[in-house]
Amino acid sequence: MPLVKAGHIVEDRYVRVLDDAPIPDGVPVIVPGKRFMADAAVLVQRDGPIGVLWPNDRKVAELEPWLDQLALVALVFPKFRDGRAYSQARLLRERYGFRCELRATGEVLRDQFQFLVRAGFDSFEVKKAADALVFAAAAARYSVFYQPSADGRVPALRRRLQGAPDVRAREAV
Amino acid sequence: MYRYDDFDKTLVAERVAEFRDQVARRLSGELSEDEFKPLRLMNGVYLQLHAYMLRIAIPYGTLSSAQLRALAHVARRYDRGYGHFTTRQNIQFHWIKLEELPDAMADLAGVGMHGMQTSGNCVRNITTDQWAGVAPDDIEDPRIFAELIRQHVTLHPEFSFMPRKFKIAVGASSHDRAALRIHDLALRLFRNGAGEIGFEVMVGGGLGRTPFLAKTIKPFLEKRDVLSYVEAVLRVYNQFGRRDNIYKARIKILVHEIGAEAFAQEVEAEWQAIKDGPLALDPAAITEIAGRFRYPAYARLDDSPPQLGEARRADRAFDAWMGNSVANHRVPGYAIVTLSLKPEGGTPGDATAAQMQAIADLADRYSDGEVRVGHEQNLVLPHVAQHDLHPLWRALEAIGVATPNVGLVSDIISCPGLDYCSLANARSIPVAQEITRRFRNLDLQRDLGRLHINISGCINACGHHHVGHIGILGVEKNGEEFYQITLGGKADADAKLGTLIGPAVPYAQVADVVEDIAAAYIELRERPDELFIDTVKRTGVEPFKERVYAAR
């Protein structure tokens, strides 16, 4: 499953450590949320970047005390129709100020890319190779946005009030 | 009318391009039907019994004549010459070919129309009173806020994959003409004791197999907070709404399970965290959107011009239509005209391409180029000068949309039912058609007075049967169509769910039962002007039940 960052397919540096496996030193790892929370104070002291795989039915507020020591948070889309992680992503970015890697995992498909980017994700475990190849184009399908979100784009209403030159030029219908 | 600018138009054009790409990938097999389904649904494309169905959004039910002509064009070019107006103030076309869908959408995009968010688990078309901005009892035009919310939720990155669909309505009158309490989220503009105008916020309404009326969770919300509060409601729902069972996924179940008070507290906590952020609306933002609604340059006219009185005295049919289909306007000398899409024997809410074309022309001539769609599946010309009413009526008569039955027993709200819909258990349209034939006598209809019949062909309740004065619900029993009858439902400011009167009756007996109920009402009412719904409230359903089942 290709990993996309900054619009390009890249190698995944992180090792995913399942529930009971020993955690290797010196390499970036992603551990499940439950395991992380059970032993967070110790885990953040280990040698090497640590990330957490956070389930979509647990409040991200619980992660808040550890966010400045996490190199990565991975959120989950068990089905692409299950959009809980969009809310989690925005909360992490906008409310809790998380600035490191925010990764979308699970059923991550082409037609979600732009929503994911707007919600604050910046890395993507893309399910299909063909989708990963067209990431840049698919994530840029829309050039105008109506609502403020985690990507910091200026929404249409604000731009209208700022008198964007192209707005009033051709009114019709 | 709301005028689209380059932002709006660019977004719609980009949407068409995206959908064209998605259809191409489906046709090439790159996308499976399972993967394509949510994508097409987010563009209003359903797969029905016989063909794809395309649902086009008509935000808050307001159409320009140019848009109505474009709908007529789509009906002619890509469908079978007609379209069906829905209870969500939208229109749907039932016979579209998948390959032609992108072209149909591109043609509609030319007039700013699209199918975005007319299906799928996102915020659906925002509805309102079809008399918004022209009714004498509106305190403000609710469409300004409907439009602000529409923009805010369009392609919202956080709320496009919610547990289930989400329906919002906005009203601004003490007379609820938007069925607010049957919505997932409803906002009612009103003036509070301190003289300030703000919103009452209601959540958790909805029909379907578990009907609930929405409960008030915020008695007064300032206008500046409307977007942040909507965002807070959606965020709580998106995270905590049930996803394990499609029938329990609507917000009404969440509100019911945790309680309206606990739900309100969750929303309040979320809202407090965001209310002073970028979603707070300053007056300039509201003015910006309000300024993009165009109103007619009304002439200074007097009410009841002499030629109108003469025409009414001279022409009994015109007089009957005036008494039924014409309502008071907030501007003197003007009127609001309802066009009945419920002719005897017709399909409720259907309009042909020729009718749409003609209505668009009449709107240009008599209504400042504006048409409205009501949730009762009729059309409205909102700005008609009273001195034009007689010639307008002749023209409407000529195209078959002047049946003076608005609000009467044959003004039936109905879903498409088993004739089109793959979810339906029973037919709806032929039931409606037969009832209109039984009550073809307009004097009888007028004698019965205001009486709303709502028909749904399955438990999903697209025909809003729970809130019909007479509600008819199609069910299937051993492969045959049966119909449950409820009485006493209503969707007004004092909304109520109907009461089931007894065992379901077979298809062939539904119209007989409705006739029995009507006859029982005439006997039971205390005065000729006691409305059906008031008689049911006074007597309960028991005497009606006896009448219906005594002979069966």
mmCIF file of N, CA, C and O in Angstrom, chain A residues 40-48 50 69:
data_model
loop_
_atom_site.group_PDB
_atom_site.id
_atom_site.type_symbol
_atom_site.label_atom_id
_atom_site.label_comp_id
_atom_site.label_asym_id
_atom_site.label_seq_id
_atom_site.Cartn_x
_atom_site.Cartn_y
_atom_site.Cartn_z
ATOM 1 N N ALA A 40 2.340 5.413 28.182
ATOM 2 C CA ALA A 40 2.755 6.588 27.410
ATOM 3 C C ALA A 40 4.030 7.238 27.955
ATOM 4 O O ALA A 40 4.952 7.553 27.195
ATOM 5 N N ALA A 41 4.098 7.401 29.270
ATOM 6 C CA ALA A 41 5.232 8.125 29.845
ATOM 7 C C ALA A 41 6.557 7.446 29.521
ATOM 8 O O ALA A 41 7.569 8.104 29.295
ATOM 9 N N VAL A 42 6.543 6.128 29.475
ATOM 10 C CA VAL A 42 7.758 5.377 29.148
ATOM 11 C C VAL A 42 8.026 5.432 27.646
ATOM 12 O O VAL A 42 9.148 5.693 27.202
ATOM 13 N N LEU A 43 6.987 5.221 26.872
ATOM 14 C CA LEU A 43 7.158 5.122 25.417
ATOM 15 C C LEU A 43 7.713 6.412 24.816
ATOM 16 O O LEU A 43 8.512 6.382 23.890
ATOM 17 N N VAL A 44 7.280 7.558 25.325
ATOM 18 C CA VAL A 44 7.777 8.799 24.726
ATOM 19 C C VAL A 44 9.251 9.049 25.049
ATOM 20 O O VAL A 44 9.886 9.901 24.430
ATOM 21 N N GLN A 45 9.798 8.291 26.026
ATOM 22 C CA GLN A 45 11.203 8.451 26.384
ATOM 23 C C GLN A 45 12.133 7.583 25.548
ATOM 24 O O GLN A 45 13.340 7.725 25.614
ATOM 25 N N ARG A 46 11.560 6.661 24.787
ATOM 26 C CA ARG A 46 12.413 5.719 24.077
ATOM 27 C C ARG A 46 13.224 6.426 22.992
ATOM 28 O O ARG A 46 12.933 7.569 22.625
ATOM 29 N N ASP A 47 14.204 5.732 22.460
ATOM 30 C CA ASP A 47 15.084 6.287 21.439
ATOM 31 C C ASP A 47 14.426 6.126 20.063
ATOM 32 O O ASP A 47 14.233 5.005 19.603
ATOM 33 N N GLY A 48 14.061 7.223 19.427
ATOM 34 C CA GLY A 48 13.448 7.157 18.098
ATOM 35 C C GLY A 48 12.044 7.730 18.098
ATOM 36 O O GLY A 48 11.349 7.700 19.111
ATOM 37 N N ILE A 50 8.165 8.339 17.780
ATOM 38 C CA ILE A 50 7.043 7.450 18.047
ATOM 39 C C ILE A 50 5.746 8.055 17.516
ATOM 40 O O ILE A 50 5.508 9.263 17.611
ATOM 41 N N GLN A 69 4.984 15.267 22.089
ATOM 42 C CA GLN A 69 6.054 14.261 22.040
ATOM 43 C C GLN A 69 5.807 13.193 20.981
ATOM 44 O O GLN A 69 6.586 12.273 20.827
#
